[in-house]
Each structure stands twice: as C-alpha cells, then as structure tokens.
CSV table of C-alpha atoms in Angstrom, one decimal:
chain,number,residue,atom,x,y,z
N,285,UNK,CA,10.8,-9.6,-12.2
N,286,UNK,CA,10.4,-10.7,-8.6
N,287,UNK,CA,7.3,-10.6,-6.6
N,288,UNK,CA,5.8,-11.7,-3.4
N,289,UNK,CA,3.0,-11.0,-1.0
N,290,UNK,CA,2.8,-10.5,2.9
N,291,UNK,CA,-0.3,-9.3,4.3
N,292,UNK,CA,-0.6,-7.3,7.4
N,293,UNK,CA,-2.9,-7.7,10.5
N,294,UNK,CA,-6.0,-6.2,9.9
N,295,UNK,CA,-7.2,-3.8,12.0
N,296,UNK,CA,-9.3,-6.0,14.4
N,297,UNK,CA,-5.6,-7.5,15.4
N,298,UNK,CA,-3.1,-4.8,14.6
N,299,UNK,CA,-1.1,-4.1,17.9
N,300,UNK,CA,-1.8,-1.0,19.7
N,301,UNK,CA,0.4,1.9,18.8
N,302,UNK,CA,3.5,2.2,21.3
N,303,UNK,CA,5.8,4.9,22.0
N,304,UNK,CA,9.5,3.9,21.9
N,305,UNK,CA,11.5,4.6,24.6
N,306,UNK,CA,13.7,7.7,25.0
N,307,UNK,CA,13.0,11.1,25.5
N,308,UNK,CA,10.0,13.2,25.0
N,309,UNK,CA,10.1,17.5,23.6
N,310,UNK,CA,6.6,18.8,24.1
N,311,UNK,CA,5.8,21.3,21.3
N,312,UNK,CA,3.3,24.1,21.5
N,313,UNK,CA,4.6,26.5,19.1
N,314,UNK,CA,5.7,26.7,15.3
N,315,UNK,CA,9.2,28.2,16.4
N,316,UNK,CA,9.7,25.3,18.9
N,317,UNK,CA,8.3,22.6,16.2
N,318,UNK,CA,11.2,23.7,13.5
N,319,UNK,CA,13.8,23.5,16.2
N,320,UNK,CA,12.6,19.8,17.6
N,321,UNK,CA,12.6,18.6,14.0
N,322,UNK,CA,16.1,19.6,13.2
N,323,UNK,CA,17.1,18.3,16.4
N,324,UNK,CA,15.5,14.9,16.4
N,325,UNK,CA,17.6,12.0,17.5
N,326,UNK,CA,16.4,7.9,17.6
N,327,UNK,CA,14.0,7.4,20.0
N,328,UNK,CA,12.6,10.7,20.4
N,329,UNK,CA,9.1,12.0,21.0
N,330,UNK,CA,8.0,15.0,19.6
N,331,UNK,CA,4.5,15.7,21.3
N,332,UNK,CA,2.3,18.2,19.9
N,333,UNK,CA,0.2,20.2,21.7
N,334,UNK,CA,-3.5,21.1,19.8
N,335,UNK,CA,-2.8,24.1,18.0
N,336,UNK,CA,-2.2,25.3,14.5
N,337,UNK,CA,1.3,25.1,13.1
N,338,UNK,CA,1.8,27.3,9.9
N,339,UNK,CA,4.7,26.6,7.7
N,340,UNK,CA,6.5,24.0,5.0
N,341,UNK,CA,7.7,21.7,7.7
N,342,UNK,CA,10.8,19.6,6.9
N,343,UNK,CA,12.8,16.8,8.2
N,344,UNK,CA,16.0,16.0,6.7
N,345,UNK,CA,19.0,13.8,7.4
N,346,UNK,CA,17.5,13.1,11.0
N,347,UNK,CA,16.9,9.3,11.0
N,348,UNK,CA,15.7,7.1,13.7
N,349,UNK,CA,16.8,3.1,14.0
N,350,UNK,CA,14.4,0.1,14.1
N,351,UNK,CA,14.9,0.0,18.0
N,352,UNK,CA,14.5,3.7,18.3
N,353,UNK,CA,12.4,5.3,15.8
N,354,UNK,CA,12.0,9.2,15.7
N,355,UNK,CA,7.6,9.5,16.5
N,356,UNK,CA,6.1,13.1,15.5
N,357,UNK,CA,2.6,12.6,17.4
N,358,UNK,CA,-0.3,14.7,18.5
N,359,UNK,CA,-4.2,14.7,18.4
N,360,UNK,CA,-6.4,15.6,15.7
N,361,UNK,CA,-6.5,19.0,17.2
N,362,UNK,CA,-2.5,19.4,16.2
N,363,UNK,CA,-2.7,20.8,12.7
N,364,UNK,CA,0.2,21.3,10.6
N,365,UNK,CA,-0.6,23.6,7.3
N,366,UNK,CA,1.3,26.0,4.7
N,367,UNK,CA,0.6,29.5,4.7
N,368,UNK,CA,-0.6,29.9,1.2
N,369,UNK,CA,-1.7,26.5,0.4
N,370,UNK,CA,1.8,25.4,-2.0
N,371,UNK,CA,4.2,23.5,-1.2
N,372,UNK,CA,4.4,20.5,1.0
N,373,UNK,CA,3.0,20.3,4.4
N,374,UNK,CA,5.3,17.7,5.8
N,375,UNK,CA,8.7,16.8,4.0
N,376,UNK,CA,10.6,13.5,5.2
N,377,UNK,CA,13.9,13.2,3.5
N,378,UNK,CA,16.9,10.9,4.2
N,379,UNK,CA,14.4,10.1,7.6
N,380,UNK,CA,14.2,6.2,8.1
N,381,UNK,CA,12.1,5.2,11.0
N,382,UNK,CA,10.0,7.8,11.5
N,383,UNK,CA,6.3,7.6,12.6
N,384,UNK,CA,4.0,10.4,12.1
N,385,UNK,CA,0.8,9.5,14.3
N,386,UNK,CA,-2.5,11.6,15.4
N,387,UNK,CA,-2.3,14.9,14.1
N,388,UNK,CA,-3.9,16.6,10.8
N,389,UNK,CA,-1.9,17.5,7.9
N,390,UNK,CA,-3.9,20.2,5.7
N,391,UNK,CA,-3.8,23.1,3.4
N,392,UNK,CA,-1.0,22.4,0.7
N,393,UNK,CA,-0.1,21.2,-2.6
N,394,UNK,CA,0.8,17.9,-1.1
N,395,UNK,CA,0.3,16.5,2.3
N,396,UNK,CA,3.2,13.9,3.2
N,397,UNK,CA,6.2,13.7,1.0
N,398,UNK,CA,8.9,10.8,1.8
N,399,UNK,CA,11.9,10.9,0.0
N,400,UNK,CA,14.9,8.5,0.4
N,401,UNK,CA,13.3,7.2,3.5
N,402,UNK,CA,12.6,3.8,4.4
N,403,UNK,CA,10.6,2.5,7.3
N,404,UNK,CA,8.2,5.5,7.9
N,405,UNK,CA,4.8,5.1,9.3
N,406,UNK,CA,2.0,7.1,9.0
N,407,UNK,CA,-0.6,6.4,11.5
N,408,UNK,CA,-4.1,7.7,12.4
N,409,UNK,CA,-3.6,10.9,10.5
N,410,UNK,CA,-6.1,13.2,8.7
N,411,UNK,CA,-4.7,14.1,5.7
N,412,UNK,CA,-7.2,16.7,4.0
N,413,UNK,CA,-7.6,20.1,1.5
N,414,UNK,CA,-4.7,20.0,-0.7
N,415,UNK,CA,-4.2,20.5,-4.3
N,416,UNK,CA,-2.4,17.5,-5.1
N,417,UNK,CA,-1.7,13.9,-3.6
N,418,UNK,CA,-2.1,13.0,0.1
N,419,UNK,CA,0.9,11.0,0.8
N,420,UNK,CA,3.7,9.7,-1.4
N,421,UNK,CA,6.5,7.3,-0.7
N,422,UNK,CA,9.0,8.1,-3.4
N,423,UNK,CA,12.8,8.0,-4.5
N,424,UNK,CA,13.2,4.5,-3.0
N,425,UNK,CA,11.4,5.0,0.1
N,426,UNK,CA,10.8,1.3,0.8
N,427,UNK,CA,8.9,-0.6,3.7
N,428,UNK,CA,6.5,2.3,4.5
N,429,UNK,CA,3.2,1.9,6.2
N,430,UNK,CA,0.2,4.2,5.7
N,431,UNK,CA,-2.7,2.6,8.3
N,432,UNK,CA,-5.8,3.7,10.0
N,433,UNK,CA,-5.3,7.0,8.4
N,434,UNK,CA,-8.5,9.2,6.8
N,435,UNK,CA,-7.5,11.0,3.7
N,436,UNK,CA,-10.0,13.0,1.4
N,437,UNK,CA,-10.4,16.5,-0.2
N,438,UNK,CA,-7.4,16.2,-2.7
N,439,UNK,CA,-6.6,16.9,-6.0
N,440,UNK,CA,-8.1,20.4,-5.9
N,441,UNK,CA,-6.5,21.7,-9.0
N,442,UNK,CA,-8.6,19.4,-11.1
N,443,UNK,CA,-5.7,18.1,-13.1
N,444,UNK,CA,-6.2,14.6,-11.9
N,445,UNK,CA,-3.2,14.5,-9.5
N,446,UNK,CA,-4.8,14.3,-6.5
N,447,UNK,CA,-4.0,10.5,-5.6
N,448,UNK,CA,-4.5,9.3,-1.8
N,449,UNK,CA,-1.4,7.5,-1.6
N,450,UNK,CA,0.8,7.5,-4.3
N,451,UNK,CA,3.9,4.8,-4.5
N,452,UNK,CA,7.0,5.4,-6.9
N,453,UNK,CA,7.3,7.5,-9.8
N,454,UNK,CA,5.7,7.4,-13.2
N,455,UNK,CA,7.4,6.3,-16.0
N,456,UNK,CA,10.8,5.5,-13.9
N,457,UNK,CA,12.1,2.3,-13.2
N,458,UNK,CA,14.9,3.6,-10.7
N,459,UNK,CA,12.2,4.9,-8.2
N,460,UNK,CA,12.5,1.3,-6.2
N,461,UNK,CA,9.7,2.4,-3.3
N,462,UNK,CA,9.4,-1.3,-2.5
N,463,UNK,CA,6.7,-3.2,0.3
N,464,UNK,CA,4.8,-0.3,0.9
N,465,UNK,CA,1.8,-1.4,2.9
N,466,UNK,CA,-1.4,0.7,2.8
N,467,UNK,CA,-3.9,-0.7,5.4
N,468,UNK,CA,-7.0,-0.1,6.9
N,469,UNK,CA,-7.7,3.3,5.6
N,470,UNK,CA,-10.5,5.3,4.7
N,471,UNK,CA,-9.8,7.1,1.2
N,472,UNK,CA,-12.4,9.4,0.2
N,473,UNK,CA,-14.5,11.2,-0.7
N,474,UNK,CA,-12.9,13.9,-2.9
N,475,UNK,CA,-9.9,12.2,-3.6
N,476,UNK,CA,-10.1,13.4,-7.2
N,477,UNK,CA,-7.7,10.9,-8.5
N,478,UNK,CA,-6.9,6.9,-7.5
N,479,UNK,CA,-7.2,6.2,-3.7
N,480,UNK,CA,-4.0,4.2,-4.1
N,481,UNK,CA,-1.5,4.5,-6.9
N,482,UNK,CA,1.0,2.1,-7.3
N,483,UNK,CA,3.8,2.7,-10.0
N,484,UNK,CA,5.8,0.9,-12.1
N,485,UNK,CA,9.3,0.3,-10.8
N,486,UNK,CA,8.0,-0.7,-7.4
N,487,UNK,CA,7.5,-4.2,-6.0
N,488,UNK,CA,5.6,-6.1,-3.1
N,489,UNK,CA,2.9,-3.6,-2.4
N,490,UNK,CA,-0.1,-4.5,0.1
N,491,UNK,CA,-3.2,-2.7,0.1
N,492,UNK,CA,-5.6,-4.4,2.9
N,493,UNK,CA,-8.7,-3.5,4.6
N,494,UNK,CA,-9.1,0.3,3.2
N,495,UNK,CA,-12.4,1.3,2.3
N,496,UNK,CA,-12.9,3.8,-0.7
N,497,UNK,CA,-15.2,6.3,-1.5
N,498,UNK,CA,-14.7,7.7,-5.1
N,499,UNK,CA,-16.7,10.8,-5.1
N,500,UNK,CA,-15.0,13.3,-6.6
N,501,UNK,CA,-13.3,11.1,-9.3
N,502,UNK,CA,-12.0,13.2,-12.2
N,503,UNK,CA,-11.4,11.1,-15.0
N,504,UNK,CA,-8.4,13.0,-15.7
N,505,UNK,CA,-5.3,11.0,-17.0
N,506,UNK,CA,-7.5,8.0,-16.8
N,507,UNK,CA,-8.4,8.5,-13.4
N,508,UNK,CA,-11.4,6.4,-12.8
N,509,UNK,CA,-10.9,3.5,-10.3
N,510,UNK,CA,-10.1,3.5,-6.9
N,511,UNK,CA,-6.7,1.7,-7.0
N,512,UNK,CA,-4.3,1.5,-9.8
N,513,UNK,CA,-1.5,-1.1,-9.9
N,514,UNK,CA,1.6,-0.5,-12.3
N,515,UNK,CA,4.2,-2.2,-10.3
N,516,UNK,CA,5.1,-6.1,-9.6
N,517,UNK,CA,3.6,-8.2,-6.8
N,518,UNK,CA,1.0,-6.3,-5.2
N,519,UNK,CA,-1.4,-7.8,-3.1
N,520,UNK,CA,-5.0,-6.3,-3.1
N,521,UNK,CA,-6.9,-7.9,-0.2
N,522,UNK,CA,-10.1,-7.2,2.2
N,523,UNK,CA,-11.0,-3.5,0.6
N,524,UNK,CA,-14.4,-2.0,0.0
N,525,UNK,CA,-15.3,0.6,-2.8
N,526,UNK,CA,-18.3,2.6,-3.8
N,527,UNK,CA,-18.9,5.3,-6.0
N,528,UNK,CA,-16.3,5.1,-9.1
N,529,UNK,CA,-16.8,6.7,-12.5
N,530,UNK,CA,-15.7,3.6,-14.4
N,531,UNK,CA,-14.0,1.0,-12.5
N,532,UNK,CA,-12.7,-0.6,-9.3
N,533,UNK,CA,-9.5,-1.7,-9.1
N,534,UNK,CA,-7.3,-1.7,-12.3
N,535,UNK,CA,-3.9,-3.4,-12.8
N,536,UNK,CA,-2.0,-2.3,-15.8
N,537,UNK,CA,1.2,-3.0,-17.7
N,538,UNK,CA,2.5,0.6,-18.4
N,539,UNK,CA,6.1,-0.6,-18.5
N,540,UNK,CA,7.1,-4.1,-20.3
N,541,UNK,CA,7.6,-6.4,-17.3
N,542,UNK,CA,5.4,-4.2,-14.9
N,543,UNK,CA,1.8,-4.7,-13.4
N,544,UNK,CA,2.6,-8.2,-12.8
N,545,UNK,CA,1.6,-10.9,-10.3
N,546,UNK,CA,-1.3,-8.6,-8.7
N,547,UNK,CA,-3.1,-10.7,-6.8
N,548,UNK,CA,-7.1,-10.1,-5.8
N,549,UNK,CA,-8.9,-11.6,-2.5
N,550,UNK,CA,-11.7,-10.8,-0.6
N,551,UNK,CA,-12.5,-7.5,-2.3
N,552,UNK,CA,-15.8,-5.8,-2.3
N,553,UNK,CA,-17.0,-3.5,-5.2
N,554,UNK,CA,-20.1,-1.3,-5.5
N,555,UNK,CA,-20.1,-0.2,-9.0
N,556,UNK,CA,-23.6,1.5,-9.2
N,557,UNK,CA,-23.6,4.5,-11.4
N,558,UNK,CA,-20.3,3.7,-13.3
N,559,UNK,CA,-20.2,5.2,-16.6
N,560,UNK,CA,-18.8,3.4,-20.1
N,561,UNK,CA,-18.1,0.2,-20.9
N,562,UNK,CA,-15.8,-2.4,-19.3
N,563,UNK,CA,-17.0,-1.5,-15.9
N,564,UNK,CA,-15.2,-4.5,-13.8
N,565,UNK,CA,-14.7,-4.8,-10.4
N,566,UNK,CA,-11.2,-6.1,-11.3
N,567,UNK,CA,-10.0,-4.2,-14.3
N,568,UNK,CA,-7.1,-6.1,-15.8
N,569,UNK,CA,-4.9,-5.2,-18.6
N,570,UNK,CA,-1.8,-7.0,-19.9
N,571,UNK,CA,-2.5,-10.2,-18.2
N,572,UNK,CA,-0.6,-13.1,-19.4
N,573,UNK,CA,-0.7,-16.3,-17.6
N,574,UNK,CA,3.2,-17.5,-18.5
N,575,UNK,CA,5.0,-14.0,-18.1
N,576,UNK,CA,2.8,-11.5,-16.5
N,577,UNK,CA,0.0,-13.1,-14.6
N,578,UNK,CA,-2.8,-11.7,-12.5
N,579,UNK,CA,-4.6,-14.0,-9.9
N,580,UNK,CA,-8.3,-13.1,-8.8
N,581,UNK,CA,-10.2,-15.1,-6.5
N,582,UNK,CA,-13.9,-15.7,-6.3
N,583,UNK,CA,-14.1,-14.5,-2.8
N,584,UNK,CA,-14.0,-11.0,-4.3
N,585,UNK,CA,-17.5,-9.4,-5.0
N,586,UNK,CA,-19.0,-7.1,-7.2
N,587,UNK,CA,-22.5,-5.0,-7.5
N,588,UNK,CA,-23.7,-3.6,-10.6
N,589,UNK,CA,-21.2,-2.6,-13.7
N,590,UNK,CA,-20.4,-5.1,-16.0
N,591,UNK,CA,-19.3,-8.2,-14.0
N,592,UNK,CA,-16.1,-9.1,-11.6
N,593,UNK,CA,-13.1,-9.2,-13.9
N,594,UNK,CA,-12.2,-8.4,-17.6
N,595,UNK,CA,-12.9,-11.4,-19.3
N,596,UNK,CA,-10.2,-13.9,-20.3
N,597,UNK,CA,-8.6,-13.5,-16.8
N,598,UNK,CA,-9.6,-16.5,-14.9
N,599,UNK,CA,-11.0,-16.4,-11.4
N,600,UNK,CA,-10.1,-19.1,-9.0
N,601,UNK,CA,-12.8,-20.7,-6.7
N,602,UNK,CA,-10.7,-20.8,-3.4
N,603,UNK,CA,-8.1,-18.9,-2.0
N,604,UNK,CA,-4.8,-21.2,-2.5
N,605,UNK,CA,-6.5,-23.1,-5.4
N,606,UNK,CA,-4.0,-24.4,-8.1
N,607,UNK,CA,-4.6,-22.4,-11.5
N,608,UNK,CA,-5.3,-24.9,-14.3
N,609,UNK,CA,-2.4,-24.1,-15.8
N,610,UNK,CA,-0.3,-25.1,-13.1
N,611,UNK,CA,0.7,-28.9,-12.8
N,612,UNK,CA,-0.8,-30.6,-9.8
N,613,UNK,CA,2.0,-31.2,-7.1
N,614,UNK,CA,3.6,-34.5,-7.1
N,615,UNK,CA,4.7,-34.2,-3.4
N,616,UNK,CA,2.6,-35.7,-0.6
N,617,UNK,CA,2.7,-33.9,2.9
N,618,UNK,CA,4.0,-36.0,5.5
N,619,UNK,CA,4.7,-35.4,9.7
N,620,UNK,CA,8.1,-37.5,9.1
N,621,UNK,CA,9.8,-36.1,5.8
N,622,UNK,CA,9.7,-33.5,3.6
N,623,UNK,CA,9.3,-34.7,-0.1
N,624,UNK,CA,9.6,-31.5,-1.9
N,625,UNK,CA,12.6,-29.5,-2.9
N,626,UNK,CA,14.3,-26.9,-0.4
N,627,UNK,CA,12.9,-23.3,-0.7
N,628,UNK,CA,15.6,-21.0,-3.0
N,629,UNK,CA,15.3,-17.3,-2.6
N,630,UNK,CA,16.0,-17.0,-6.3
N,631,UNK,CA,13.6,-19.3,-7.5
N,632,UNK,CA,10.1,-18.3,-9.0
N,633,UNK,CA,7.0,-20.5,-7.7
N,634,UNK,CA,3.7,-20.3,-9.3
N,635,UNK,CA,0.6,-21.6,-7.4
N,636,UNK,CA,0.9,-25.2,-6.1
N,637,UNK,CA,4.3,-25.2,-5.9
N,638,UNK,CA,5.6,-27.3,-2.7
N,639,UNK,CA,8.8,-26.5,-0.9
N,640,UNK,CA,10.5,-27.6,2.4
N,641,UNK,CA,11.6,-25.0,4.8
N,642,UNK,CA,12.5,-24.8,8.3
N,643,UNK,CA,11.6,-28.3,9.2
N,644,UNK,CA,7.8,-28.0,7.3
N,645,UNK,CA,6.2,-28.3,4.0
N,646,UNK,CA,4.9,-25.3,2.4
N,647,UNK,CA,2.5,-24.8,-0.7
N,648,UNK,CA,2.5,-21.2,-2.9
N,649,UNK,CA,-1.0,-19.6,-2.8
N,650,UNK,CA,0.1,-17.7,-6.1
N,651,UNK,CA,3.1,-16.7,-7.8
N,652,UNK,CA,6.1,-15.6,-5.7
N,653,UNK,CA,9.9,-15.0,-5.5
N,654,UNK,CA,11.8,-14.3,-2.4
N,655,UNK,CA,9.2,-14.6,0.2
N,656,UNK,CA,10.4,-16.7,3.3
N,657,UNK,CA,8.0,-19.8,3.7
N,658,UNK,CA,6.7,-19.2,7.3
N,659,UNK,CA,7.0,-15.4,7.2
N,660,UNK,CA,3.5,-14.3,7.4
N,661,UNK,CA,0.4,-16.5,8.0
N,662,UNK,CA,-1.3,-14.5,5.2
N,663,UNK,CA,1.7,-14.6,2.8
N,664,UNK,CA,2.4,-16.3,-0.1
N,665,UNK,CA,2.9,-19.7,1.5
N,666,UNK,CA,0.7,-22.0,3.2
N,667,UNK,CA,2.3,-24.5,5.5
N,668,UNK,CA,0.9,-28.0,5.1
N,669,UNK,CA,2.8,-30.4,7.5
N,670,UNK,CA,5.8,-30.3,9.7
N,671,UNK,CA,8.6,-32.5,8.2
C-alpha cells in the first residue's frame, strides 16, 4: 500500500482565514439559512448572524471550486443545533470545496458529517453536546481539514462512539477518505472515544499540533487513547496529550496491510493515572519493519506509564535518521550533479533513500511513496543540495 506524509503549517504559521471573492448572503433566521444552503453557488459566503438555528441542516450537490469555495461563516454565537438531539446537525453531501468557519455546532447525534465531499475545511468551530462523534469524513471524502477548532462533550450515549474526529469507515476498505489534516485543535475533555480515529482503507492523514484531554474516555470498544491509527501513511506530529485511561497514541493493524507507515514525531504524552499494563505513549501493534513499519523518533516524550513505546519498536535518535536496517546511501550530495536516480511516483522509498528531482538532491526521512520531493518542507523528503 502507498503512503506518504505532508505536514501542514502549525498554528503559529498558518495563513489567516481569507473569505473568497464572490457574493455574500446574510442570514438571521432558520428559514433564511435553509434557503441559502439550498441555493449555494461557488464563491458565495453565507454569513450567519448570532442566534440559534434549530434544524437538521443539509447541503447536497452544491459544490464550490478551488478558486471559489463556498463559505458558511459566523461567530460563536451563531449556533446550529437539532431540536431533539438526534440526527446530524450539519450534513455535507457531494459538496466539494466548502469551508465552515467560526460557528457552534451542538445538540445532535453527530456534529458535522461530510459524505462524498472533497476539500472540506472545518475551521475555528466549536463542536459539542453530541451523543456520537463530533466531525466525520466518510464515503471517500478526501483532502479534508479540521483546524483551530474545539471539540468536547461527545459520545453522551456511553457506547464508545464519541470520537472527536473520525476519518473513514470501520472494516471498509472502499472508503478512501484520504489525506485528512487535523491540526491545531483542542479535543477534549469529555470526548468519550478517541480524539482522532483514522480507519483502515484511508491513507495519508496528518495529525499535527493538537491538544488532547482524555478526561471522560469510556474504555468501551477499546476506546482508551487519544489517537488510534488504522490507516496507512499517517503522520502524528507535535501533539500534546494528558489524562487517558490506558495509552496515548496508538496504531493498529485492524485489517491486513493497513495500519502501516505511521510516523510519530515530537509528541508529548502525560500518562499519569493511566491504568493496566502496556501503558505506552506510543502503543504499536502489527509493526513489521519490512512490510508494515512504524517510525518513532526520540523527540517524542512521556511522563508516567510504562514507557515511550511498545518494546521491540525501534526509536530513531534524530528526525531524518536512517534506521539500522536501511543501507547507508552511497550517493554523495553535490552542487553540480545529481548522483541519485530520478524520483518515481510509483517507487517505494525507505528512510535514507536519495533521489534527484526538479534540479535538486533529496533524502527520504521515512517510508514514502507518491509524495513529490520539495512539495513540503516538513514532508517525507529532506532537500540536500542543488544539482
């Protein structure tokens, strides 16, 4: 299975929110909101006045475009909620290139459900008071982003189905909700399942710069950590977690060939009060260096528990180091000539491999396939020299 990693900017370097060009529709009543959602067009901004908008809010078949996304925006005082606490508060279906920004989503079964919709961004949104999960990318909704948001008080029914952010579908490899980015959020307390759950069948998720508070984890359905990764090629970087029932960040092989290529870098875990055995900051099952690797760097830290990582999983001393099992590259960086083979989109590269691309020499920081060298300064490829 292919996997690659791209790390987005952190909160300190994220660009400011920009409203796209286009017309603006001001909304102050539930009836106006329903009309505006049904008539959304590329480039339109639907601007909510403060107030409570009661209903089950649906967008279907009203996509934006890359140049002209649709934006649903308001302040925290603009509250979407259901009347009964059942159903989805906000449902986006076949609605590519939407941004939901600034508002509050509350009092439903599920908060924001994203189906068959690519490039959806949930930005600076408060999601809470739900019986099940907070935000869910499903049915091959790729390139979605959740950022700068607060998610709390989910999973109120107590069945362990209150994930903060849920990507994909359990036991379903046809749901290719790939390349989700979950960054700079506050997730918890009272998120009663994992803060982030990345399902098998999905590839290339990035979980970066989040703060997790596991107060309220139920332990039902093995919900005993802040993050659970079962997809491939997931990067978990720069997160902080405290208060968990058992472990911190987990990766599992739930289905053969999945849960592979996860990279853990620069995370901190406080396991004070965790229960049971195997209380690791990074809890790994299914690791195989040759076929299903997990990469753990020594800049991850832990307080309490039984240690940093499951015994047997190697820890690399410095980000970008070459694992012991990987041959030392024989190429020498040069300012005049590239001495490595040209990068290939279909080749699988292990940590330490060198390639030439775009007039420069690059070295792989970890296992990767398909990521273009130079596409991201924090991605899988480290630029060594000009050719």
